[in-house]
GROMACS .gro file of C-alpha atoms in nm:
model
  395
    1UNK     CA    1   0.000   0.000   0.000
    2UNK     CA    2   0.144   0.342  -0.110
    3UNK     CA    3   0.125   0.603   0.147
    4UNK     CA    4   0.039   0.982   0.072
    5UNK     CA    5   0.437   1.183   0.068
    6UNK     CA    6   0.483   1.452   0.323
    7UNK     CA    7   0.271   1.777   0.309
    8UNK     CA    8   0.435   2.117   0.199
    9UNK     CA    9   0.382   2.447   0.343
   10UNK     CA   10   0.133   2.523   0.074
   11UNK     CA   11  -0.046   2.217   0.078
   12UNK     CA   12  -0.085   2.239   0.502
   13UNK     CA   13  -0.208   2.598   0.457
   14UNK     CA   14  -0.445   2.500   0.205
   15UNK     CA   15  -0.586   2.180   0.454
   16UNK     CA   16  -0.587   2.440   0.743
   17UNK     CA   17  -0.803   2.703   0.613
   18UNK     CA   18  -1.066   2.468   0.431
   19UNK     CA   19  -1.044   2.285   0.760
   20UNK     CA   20  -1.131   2.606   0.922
   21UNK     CA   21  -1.390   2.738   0.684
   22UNK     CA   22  -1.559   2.364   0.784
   23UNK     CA   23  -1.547   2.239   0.413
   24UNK     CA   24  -1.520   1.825   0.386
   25UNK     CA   25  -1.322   1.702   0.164
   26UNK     CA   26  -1.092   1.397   0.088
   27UNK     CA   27  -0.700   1.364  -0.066
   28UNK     CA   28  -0.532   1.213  -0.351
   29UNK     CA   29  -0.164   1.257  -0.459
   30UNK     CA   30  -0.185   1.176  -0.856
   31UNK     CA   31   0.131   0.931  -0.869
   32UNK     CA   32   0.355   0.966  -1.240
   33UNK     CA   33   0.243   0.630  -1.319
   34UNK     CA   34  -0.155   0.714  -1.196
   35UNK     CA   35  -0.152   1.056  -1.458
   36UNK     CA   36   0.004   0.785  -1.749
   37UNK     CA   37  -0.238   0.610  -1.719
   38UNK     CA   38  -0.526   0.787  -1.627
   39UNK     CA   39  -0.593   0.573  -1.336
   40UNK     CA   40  -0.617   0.676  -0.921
   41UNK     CA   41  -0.676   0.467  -0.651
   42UNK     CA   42  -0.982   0.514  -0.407
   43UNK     CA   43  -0.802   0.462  -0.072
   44UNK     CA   44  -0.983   0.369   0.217
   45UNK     CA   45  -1.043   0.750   0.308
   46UNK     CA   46  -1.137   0.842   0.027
   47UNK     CA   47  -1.404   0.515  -0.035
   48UNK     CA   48  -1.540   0.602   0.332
   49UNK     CA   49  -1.581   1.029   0.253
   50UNK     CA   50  -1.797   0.915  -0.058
   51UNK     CA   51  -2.004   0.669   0.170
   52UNK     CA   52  -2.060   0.925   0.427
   53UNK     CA   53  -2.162   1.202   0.147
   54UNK     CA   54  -2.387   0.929   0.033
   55UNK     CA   55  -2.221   0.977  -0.323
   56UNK     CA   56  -2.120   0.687  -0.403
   57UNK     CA   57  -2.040   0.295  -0.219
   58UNK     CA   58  -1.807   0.070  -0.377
   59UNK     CA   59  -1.820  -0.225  -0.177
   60UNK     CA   60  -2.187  -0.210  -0.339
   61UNK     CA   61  -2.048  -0.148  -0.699
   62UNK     CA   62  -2.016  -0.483  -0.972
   63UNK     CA   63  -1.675  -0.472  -1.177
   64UNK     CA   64  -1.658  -0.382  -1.493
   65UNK     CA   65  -1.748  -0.079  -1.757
   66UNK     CA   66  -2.124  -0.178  -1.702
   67UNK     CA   67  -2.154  -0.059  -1.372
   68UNK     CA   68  -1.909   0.257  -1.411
   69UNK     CA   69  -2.026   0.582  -1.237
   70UNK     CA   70  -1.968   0.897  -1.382
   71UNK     CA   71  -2.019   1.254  -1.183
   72UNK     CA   72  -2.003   1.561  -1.290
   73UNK     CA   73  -1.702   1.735  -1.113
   74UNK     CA   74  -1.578   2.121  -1.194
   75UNK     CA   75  -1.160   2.180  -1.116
   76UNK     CA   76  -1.055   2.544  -0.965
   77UNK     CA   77  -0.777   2.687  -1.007
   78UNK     CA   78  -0.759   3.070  -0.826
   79UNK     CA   79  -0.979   3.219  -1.122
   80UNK     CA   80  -1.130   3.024  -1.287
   81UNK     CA   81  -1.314   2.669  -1.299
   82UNK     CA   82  -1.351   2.379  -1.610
   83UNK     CA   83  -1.637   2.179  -1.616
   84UNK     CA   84  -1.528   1.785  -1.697
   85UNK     CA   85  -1.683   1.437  -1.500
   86UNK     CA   86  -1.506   1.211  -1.298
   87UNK     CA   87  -1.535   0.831  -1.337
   88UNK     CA   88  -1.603   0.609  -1.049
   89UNK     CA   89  -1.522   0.204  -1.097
   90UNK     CA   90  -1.408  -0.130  -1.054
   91UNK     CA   91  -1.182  -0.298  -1.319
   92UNK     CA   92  -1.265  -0.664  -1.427
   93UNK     CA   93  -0.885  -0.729  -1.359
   94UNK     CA   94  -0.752  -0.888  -1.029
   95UNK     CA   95  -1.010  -0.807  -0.732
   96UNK     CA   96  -1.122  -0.492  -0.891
   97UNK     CA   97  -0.975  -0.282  -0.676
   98UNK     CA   98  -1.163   0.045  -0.627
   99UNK     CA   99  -1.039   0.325  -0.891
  100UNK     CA  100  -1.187   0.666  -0.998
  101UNK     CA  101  -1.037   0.887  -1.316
  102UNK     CA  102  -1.116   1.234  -1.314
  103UNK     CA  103  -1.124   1.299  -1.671
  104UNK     CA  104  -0.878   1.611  -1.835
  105UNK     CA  105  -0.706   1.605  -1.489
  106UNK     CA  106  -0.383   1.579  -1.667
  107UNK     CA  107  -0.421   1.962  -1.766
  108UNK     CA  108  -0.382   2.088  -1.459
  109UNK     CA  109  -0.197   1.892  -1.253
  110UNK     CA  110   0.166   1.737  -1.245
  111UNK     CA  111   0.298   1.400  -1.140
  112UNK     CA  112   0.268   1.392  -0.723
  113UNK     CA  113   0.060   1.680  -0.697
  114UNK     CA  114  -0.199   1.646  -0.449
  115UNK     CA  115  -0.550   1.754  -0.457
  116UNK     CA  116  -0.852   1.788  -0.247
  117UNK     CA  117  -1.180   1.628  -0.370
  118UNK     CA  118  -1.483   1.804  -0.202
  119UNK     CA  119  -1.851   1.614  -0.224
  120UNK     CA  120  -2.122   1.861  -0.306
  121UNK     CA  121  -2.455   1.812  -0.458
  122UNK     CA  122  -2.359   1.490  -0.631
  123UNK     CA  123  -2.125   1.650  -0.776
  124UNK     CA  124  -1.745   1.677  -0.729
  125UNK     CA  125  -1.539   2.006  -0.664
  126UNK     CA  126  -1.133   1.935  -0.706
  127UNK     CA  127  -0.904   2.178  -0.617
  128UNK     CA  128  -0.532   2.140  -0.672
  129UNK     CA  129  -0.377   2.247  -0.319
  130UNK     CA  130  -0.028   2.205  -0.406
  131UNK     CA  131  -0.024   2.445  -0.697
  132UNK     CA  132  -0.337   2.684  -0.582
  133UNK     CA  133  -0.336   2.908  -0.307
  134UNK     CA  134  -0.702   2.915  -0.164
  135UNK     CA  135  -0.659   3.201   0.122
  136UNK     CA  136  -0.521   3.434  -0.185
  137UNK     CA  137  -0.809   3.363  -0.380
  138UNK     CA  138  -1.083   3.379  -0.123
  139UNK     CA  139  -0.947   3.659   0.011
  140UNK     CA  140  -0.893   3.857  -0.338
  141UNK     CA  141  -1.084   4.143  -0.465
  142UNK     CA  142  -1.192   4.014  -0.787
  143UNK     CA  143  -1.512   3.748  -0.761
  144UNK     CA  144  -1.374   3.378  -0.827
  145UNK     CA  145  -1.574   3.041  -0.858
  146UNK     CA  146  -1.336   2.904  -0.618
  147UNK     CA  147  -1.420   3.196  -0.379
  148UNK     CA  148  -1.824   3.181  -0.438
  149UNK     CA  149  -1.836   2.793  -0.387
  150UNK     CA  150  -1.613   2.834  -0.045
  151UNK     CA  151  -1.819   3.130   0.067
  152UNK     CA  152  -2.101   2.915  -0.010
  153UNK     CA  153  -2.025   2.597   0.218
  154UNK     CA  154  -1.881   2.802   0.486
  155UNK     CA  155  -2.216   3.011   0.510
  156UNK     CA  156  -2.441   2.663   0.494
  157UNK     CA  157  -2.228   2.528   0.768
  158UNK     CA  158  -2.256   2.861   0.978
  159UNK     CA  159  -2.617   2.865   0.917
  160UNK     CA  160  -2.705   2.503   1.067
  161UNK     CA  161  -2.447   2.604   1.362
  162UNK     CA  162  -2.635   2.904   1.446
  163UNK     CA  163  -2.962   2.703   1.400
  164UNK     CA  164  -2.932   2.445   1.654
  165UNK     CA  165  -2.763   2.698   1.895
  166UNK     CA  166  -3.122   2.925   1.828
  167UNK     CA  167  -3.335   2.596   1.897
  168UNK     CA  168  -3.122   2.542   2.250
  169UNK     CA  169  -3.137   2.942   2.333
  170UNK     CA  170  -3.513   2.932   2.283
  171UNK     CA  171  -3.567   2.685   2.569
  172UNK     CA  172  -3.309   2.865   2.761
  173UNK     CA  173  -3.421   2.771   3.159
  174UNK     CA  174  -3.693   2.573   3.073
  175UNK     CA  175  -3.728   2.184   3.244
  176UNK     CA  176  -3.800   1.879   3.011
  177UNK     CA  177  -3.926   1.500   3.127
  178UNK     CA  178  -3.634   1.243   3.027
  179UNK     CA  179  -3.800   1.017   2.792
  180UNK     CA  180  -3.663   0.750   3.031
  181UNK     CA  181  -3.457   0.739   3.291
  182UNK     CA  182  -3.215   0.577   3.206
  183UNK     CA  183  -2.784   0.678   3.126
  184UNK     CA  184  -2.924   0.760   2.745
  185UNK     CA  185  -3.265   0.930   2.820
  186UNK     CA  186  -3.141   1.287   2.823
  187UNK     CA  187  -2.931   1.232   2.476
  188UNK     CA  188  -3.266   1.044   2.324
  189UNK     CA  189  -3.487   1.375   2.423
  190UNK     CA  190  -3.286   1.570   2.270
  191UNK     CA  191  -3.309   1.376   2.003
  192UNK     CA  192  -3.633   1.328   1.985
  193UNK     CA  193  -3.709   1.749   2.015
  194UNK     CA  194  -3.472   1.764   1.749
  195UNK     CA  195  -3.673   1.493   1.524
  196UNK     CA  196  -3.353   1.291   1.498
  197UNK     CA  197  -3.435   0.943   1.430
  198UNK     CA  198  -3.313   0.674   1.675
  199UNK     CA  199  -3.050   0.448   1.469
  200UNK     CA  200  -2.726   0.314   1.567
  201UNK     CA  201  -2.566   0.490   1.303
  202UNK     CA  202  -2.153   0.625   1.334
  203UNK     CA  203  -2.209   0.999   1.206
  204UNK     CA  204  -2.269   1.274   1.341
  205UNK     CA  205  -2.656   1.321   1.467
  206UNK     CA  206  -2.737   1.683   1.307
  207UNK     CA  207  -2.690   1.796   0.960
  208UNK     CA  208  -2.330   1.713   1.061
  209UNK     CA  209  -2.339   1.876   1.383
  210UNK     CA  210  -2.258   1.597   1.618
  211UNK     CA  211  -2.459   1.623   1.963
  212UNK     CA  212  -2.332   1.490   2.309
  213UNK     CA  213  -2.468   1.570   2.632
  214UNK     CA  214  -2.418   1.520   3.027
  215UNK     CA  215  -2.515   1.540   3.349
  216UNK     CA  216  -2.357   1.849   3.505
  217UNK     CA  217  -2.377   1.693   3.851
  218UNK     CA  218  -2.259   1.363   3.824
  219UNK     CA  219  -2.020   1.398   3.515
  220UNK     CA  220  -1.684   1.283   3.550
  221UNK     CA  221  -1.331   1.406   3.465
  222UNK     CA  222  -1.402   1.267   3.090
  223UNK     CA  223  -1.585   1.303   2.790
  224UNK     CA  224  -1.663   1.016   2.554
  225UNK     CA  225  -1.506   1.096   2.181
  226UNK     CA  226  -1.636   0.769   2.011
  227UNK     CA  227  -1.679   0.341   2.047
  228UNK     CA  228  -1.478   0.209   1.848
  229UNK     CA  229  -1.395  -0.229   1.806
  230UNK     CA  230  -1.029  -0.333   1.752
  231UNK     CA  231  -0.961  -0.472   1.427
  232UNK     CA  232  -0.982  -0.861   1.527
  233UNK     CA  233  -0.849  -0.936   1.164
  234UNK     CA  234  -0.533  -0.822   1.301
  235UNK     CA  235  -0.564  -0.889   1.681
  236UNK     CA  236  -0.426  -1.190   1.807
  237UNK     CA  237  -0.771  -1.268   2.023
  238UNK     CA  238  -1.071  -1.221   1.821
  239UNK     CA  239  -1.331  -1.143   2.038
  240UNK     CA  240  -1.441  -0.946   2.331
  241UNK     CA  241  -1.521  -1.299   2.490
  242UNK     CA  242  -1.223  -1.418   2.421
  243UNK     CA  243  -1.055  -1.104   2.626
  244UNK     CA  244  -1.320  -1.186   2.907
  245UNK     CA  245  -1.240  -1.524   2.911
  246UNK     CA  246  -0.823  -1.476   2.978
  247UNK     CA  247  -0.810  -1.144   3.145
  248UNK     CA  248  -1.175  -1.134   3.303
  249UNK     CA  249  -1.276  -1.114   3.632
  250UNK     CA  250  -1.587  -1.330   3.817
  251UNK     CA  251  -1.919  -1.088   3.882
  252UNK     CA  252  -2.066  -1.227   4.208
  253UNK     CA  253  -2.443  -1.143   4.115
  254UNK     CA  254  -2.481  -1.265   3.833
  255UNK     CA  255  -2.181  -1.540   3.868
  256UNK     CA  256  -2.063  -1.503   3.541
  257UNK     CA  257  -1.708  -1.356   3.442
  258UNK     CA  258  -1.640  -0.993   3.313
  259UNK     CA  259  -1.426  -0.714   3.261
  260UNK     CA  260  -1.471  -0.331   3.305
  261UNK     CA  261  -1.228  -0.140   3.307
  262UNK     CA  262  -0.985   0.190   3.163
  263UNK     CA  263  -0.693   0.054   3.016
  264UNK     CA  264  -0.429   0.407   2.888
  265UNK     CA  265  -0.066   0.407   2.772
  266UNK     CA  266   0.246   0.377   3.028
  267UNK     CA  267   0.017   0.242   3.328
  268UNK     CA  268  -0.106  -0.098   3.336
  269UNK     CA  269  -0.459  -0.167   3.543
  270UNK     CA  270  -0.564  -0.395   3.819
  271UNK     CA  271  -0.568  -0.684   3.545
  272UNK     CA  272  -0.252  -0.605   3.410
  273UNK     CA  273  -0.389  -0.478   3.047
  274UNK     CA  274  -0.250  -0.181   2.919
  275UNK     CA  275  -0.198   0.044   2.583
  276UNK     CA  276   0.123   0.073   2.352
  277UNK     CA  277   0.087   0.331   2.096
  278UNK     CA  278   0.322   0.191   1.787
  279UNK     CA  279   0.407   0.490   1.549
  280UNK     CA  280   0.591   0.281   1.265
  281UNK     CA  281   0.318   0.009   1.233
  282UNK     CA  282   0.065   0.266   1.317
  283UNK     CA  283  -0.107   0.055   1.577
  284UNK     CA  284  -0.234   0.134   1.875
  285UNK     CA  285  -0.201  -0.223   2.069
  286UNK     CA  286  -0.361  -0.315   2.384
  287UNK     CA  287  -0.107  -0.586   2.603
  288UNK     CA  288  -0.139  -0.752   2.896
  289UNK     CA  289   0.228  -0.654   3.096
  290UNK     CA  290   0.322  -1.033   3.222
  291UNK     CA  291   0.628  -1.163   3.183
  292UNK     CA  292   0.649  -1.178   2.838
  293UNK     CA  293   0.436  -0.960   2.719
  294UNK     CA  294   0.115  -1.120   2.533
  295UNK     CA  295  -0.046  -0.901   2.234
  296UNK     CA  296  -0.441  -0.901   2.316
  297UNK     CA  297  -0.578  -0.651   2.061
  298UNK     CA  298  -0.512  -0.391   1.793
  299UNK     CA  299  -0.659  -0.099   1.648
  300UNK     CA  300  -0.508   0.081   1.331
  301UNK     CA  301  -0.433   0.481   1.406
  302UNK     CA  302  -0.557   0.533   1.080
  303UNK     CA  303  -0.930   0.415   1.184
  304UNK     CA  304  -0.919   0.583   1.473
  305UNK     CA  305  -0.864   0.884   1.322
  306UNK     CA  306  -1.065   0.868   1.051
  307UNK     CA  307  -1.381   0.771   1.339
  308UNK     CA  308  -1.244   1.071   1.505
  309UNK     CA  309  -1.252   1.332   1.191
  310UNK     CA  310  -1.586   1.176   1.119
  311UNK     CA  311  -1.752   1.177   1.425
  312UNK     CA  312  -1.633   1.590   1.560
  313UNK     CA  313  -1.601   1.755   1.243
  314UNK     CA  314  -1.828   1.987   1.474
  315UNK     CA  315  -1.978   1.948   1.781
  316UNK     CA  316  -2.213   2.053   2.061
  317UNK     CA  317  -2.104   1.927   2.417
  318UNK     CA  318  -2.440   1.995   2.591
  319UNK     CA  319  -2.430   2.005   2.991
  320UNK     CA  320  -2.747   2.012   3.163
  321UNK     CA  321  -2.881   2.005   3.500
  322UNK     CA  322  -3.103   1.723   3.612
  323UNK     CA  323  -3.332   1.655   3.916
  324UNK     CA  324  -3.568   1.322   4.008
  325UNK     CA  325  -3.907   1.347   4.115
  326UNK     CA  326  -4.177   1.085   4.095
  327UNK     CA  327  -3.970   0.834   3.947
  328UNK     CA  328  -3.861   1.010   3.672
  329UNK     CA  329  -3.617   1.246   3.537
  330UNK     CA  330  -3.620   1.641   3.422
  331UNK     CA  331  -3.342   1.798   3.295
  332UNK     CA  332  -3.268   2.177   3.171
  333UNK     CA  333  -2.975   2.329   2.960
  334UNK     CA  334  -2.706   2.478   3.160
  335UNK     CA  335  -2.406   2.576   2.886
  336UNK     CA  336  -2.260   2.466   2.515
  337UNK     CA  337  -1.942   2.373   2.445
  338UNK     CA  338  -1.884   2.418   2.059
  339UNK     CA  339  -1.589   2.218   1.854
  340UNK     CA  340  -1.464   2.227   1.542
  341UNK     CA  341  -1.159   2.025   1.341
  342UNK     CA  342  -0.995   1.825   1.581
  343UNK     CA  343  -0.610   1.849   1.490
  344UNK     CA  344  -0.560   1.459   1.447
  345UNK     CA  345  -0.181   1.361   1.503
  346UNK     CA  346  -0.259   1.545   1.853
  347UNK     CA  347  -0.484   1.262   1.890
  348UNK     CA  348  -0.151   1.020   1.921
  349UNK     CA  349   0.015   1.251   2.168
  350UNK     CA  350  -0.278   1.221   2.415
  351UNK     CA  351  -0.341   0.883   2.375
  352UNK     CA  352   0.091   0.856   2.479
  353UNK     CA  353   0.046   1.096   2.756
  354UNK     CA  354  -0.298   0.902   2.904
  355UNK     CA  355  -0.517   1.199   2.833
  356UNK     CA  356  -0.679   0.982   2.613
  357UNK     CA  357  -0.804   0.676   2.753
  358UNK     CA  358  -1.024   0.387   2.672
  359UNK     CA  359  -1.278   0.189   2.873
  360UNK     CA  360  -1.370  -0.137   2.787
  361UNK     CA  361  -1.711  -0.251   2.888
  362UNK     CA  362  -1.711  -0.634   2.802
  363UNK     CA  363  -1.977  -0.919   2.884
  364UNK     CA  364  -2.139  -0.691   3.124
  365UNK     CA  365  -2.394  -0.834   3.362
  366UNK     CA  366  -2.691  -0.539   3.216
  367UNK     CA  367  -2.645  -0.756   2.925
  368UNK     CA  368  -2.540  -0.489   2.678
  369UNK     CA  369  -2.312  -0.530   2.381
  370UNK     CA  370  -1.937  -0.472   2.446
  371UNK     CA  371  -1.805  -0.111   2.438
  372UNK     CA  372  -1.481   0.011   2.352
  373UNK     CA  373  -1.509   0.370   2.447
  374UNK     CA  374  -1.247   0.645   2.374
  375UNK     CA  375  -1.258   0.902   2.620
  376UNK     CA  376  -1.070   1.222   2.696
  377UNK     CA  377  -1.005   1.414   3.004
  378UNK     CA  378  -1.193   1.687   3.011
  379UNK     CA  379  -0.900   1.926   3.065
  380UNK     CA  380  -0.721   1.740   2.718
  381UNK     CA  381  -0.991   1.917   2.562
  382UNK     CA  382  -0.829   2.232   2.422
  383UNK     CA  383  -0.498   2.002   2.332
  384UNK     CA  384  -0.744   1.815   2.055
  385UNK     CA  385  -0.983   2.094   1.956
  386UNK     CA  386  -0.842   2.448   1.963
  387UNK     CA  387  -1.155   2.620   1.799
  388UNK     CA  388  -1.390   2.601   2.083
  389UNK     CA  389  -1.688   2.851   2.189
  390UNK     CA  390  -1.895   2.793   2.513
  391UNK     CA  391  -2.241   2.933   2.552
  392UNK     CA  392  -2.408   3.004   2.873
  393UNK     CA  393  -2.785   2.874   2.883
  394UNK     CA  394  -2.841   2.984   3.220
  395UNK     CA  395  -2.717   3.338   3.281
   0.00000   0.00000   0.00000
């Protein structure tokens, strides 16, 4: 598997500001032998951006011309733009590895150039970052289509921000019944007032806007970033039963074994089990610390932060205050934490430093489905997401 070169100063300017200006978007490096050819790969990134901007999902896609999708696309440069398509497909040849071919690419790029591929209204937008500077153009005098489609997504994304933060000021003080009372009943309200669907889908809950609250009162140091299952393909157990059944621990009520617990980097727990973070495989490894040292479980760093990017592209960390009476539970809104682009190889340096920890929830007696939740302490926070805003519901 080829691996994307180093960024340049350019090309990290370019991912910062559309980063900042909240545009999505995936990368591809056109490779000499790729522009030959007229052929790129669609990494794993890339196949996964075009899933979650329900564009387009290969694993669903037959081989073969037949079944070849073609979209139109436009390519900026810093004036102007050139209307072409871009080709999405799997080759008859060998497994049919994912491909895509943006068509008359090859006049305006050069061999190892990289370029960002933004997903908007079934269409693709491709900008060439290491040859176009994006702040100069947004930030000219002179109207641009590059500057008119950023302006665009930036204000959409602003809007649906300062939409949801209207629908939380307008009940500013006001008490709400907990649809049950139960560790989720305050998140499923919300929900619910929002008329977001219950599912047990991975995005983000709100027109992207992803949505986690808790219980002023009884919250600990930690917020949860994501769940996340080790990549058993690669693990040397395969199952959160098979952890249980070699590291667990015996519940007395319900006589059966289990294992809850925080397992972080550079500490082992009770059990033993702890975290290595391995930068040249790019694993993060969980180990029991015996003498030797057994391998349990892995998960790749590049999952992690690609469920990571996904998940707090933007988010709303909702406190509230909460009371009992009757039985049941009432909560109000007490103050909004807003996040935006979490800087991702901080994301490694936390996880080293234990900021970053993860709980694993296995077998548990309540009968729920294992859990392998990331957390962070709560004063990690700024490390992972400097462009934060906190809104006062109370005052």
């Amino acid at each position: 598997m080829t691996h994307m070169r180093s960024f340049s100063k350019l090309e990290e300017r370019n991912i910062a500001y559309l980063v900042n200006h909240n545009i999505s978007f995936t990368l591809v490096q056109v490779t000499g032998t790729g522009l030959k050819k007229s052929i790129l790969d669609a990494t794993a990134p890339m196949r996964s951006y075009f899933f979650e901007q329900g564009i387009h999902n290969y694993s669903e896609q037959l081989q073969g011309p037949n079944h070849k999708q073609i979209l139109p696309t436009r390519i900026f440069d810093e004036r102007n733009e050139y209307q072409t398509k871009t080709s999405l497909y799997r080759p008859i040849t060998k497994k049919g590895d994912p491909r895509l071919w943006i068509y008359q690419l090859g006049e305006h790029t050069h061999a190892d150039d990289i370029h960002a591929i933004c997903a908007y209204k079934m269409e693709f937008r491709v900008i060439n970052i290491t040859r176009v500077n994006i702040e100069k153009s947004y930030t000219a005098s002179e109207p641009s289509p590059l500057k008119e489609f950023i302006a665009e997504l930036y204000h959409t994304s602003s809007t649906t921000s300062e939409e949801l933060l209207a629908f939380f000021k307008c009940h500013k003080g006001e008490w709400f019944e907990a649809e049950i009372t139960a560790d989720t009943g305050i998140g499923r309200t919300i929900e619910t007032m929002l008329g977001i669907a219950q599912n047990s889908n991975k995005t983000p809950d709100y027109k992207g806007i992803e949505l986690k609250s808790y219980r002023e009162k009884r919250s600990s140091t930690k917020n949860v970033l994501f769940t996340q299952t080790p990549d058993w393909s690669l693990s040397t157990l395969k199952s959160g039963r098979e952890i249980v059944a070699k590291y667990g621990y015996l519940d007395k009520v319900k006589g059966k074994k289990t294992y809850q617990n925080t397992v972080q980097c550079n500490l082992p727990n009770s059990q033993g089990l702890g975290l290595t973070l391995d930068q040249v495989k790019e694993l993060l490894e969980l180990q029991h610390f015996g003498t030797p040292i057994e391998d349990v479980a892995v998960w790749t760093l590049r999952k992690l932060h690609q469920r990571l990017s996904e998940k707090h592209r933007e988010t709303f960390w909702i406190a509230v205050d909460n009371k009992y009476q009757d039985g049941k539970e009432y909560f109000r809104y007490r103050s909004i934490e807003h996040t935006r682009n979490p800087i991702l190889p901080q994301f490694d340096l936390l996880l080293e430093a234990a900021i970053i920890t993860v709980d694993l929830l296995l077998c548990r007696p309540s009968g729920h489905g294992d859990t392998y939740s990331f957390k962070i302490k709560k004063n990690g926070m700024p490390l992972l997401f400097p462009e934060s805003l906190t809104y006062d519901l109370l005052s």
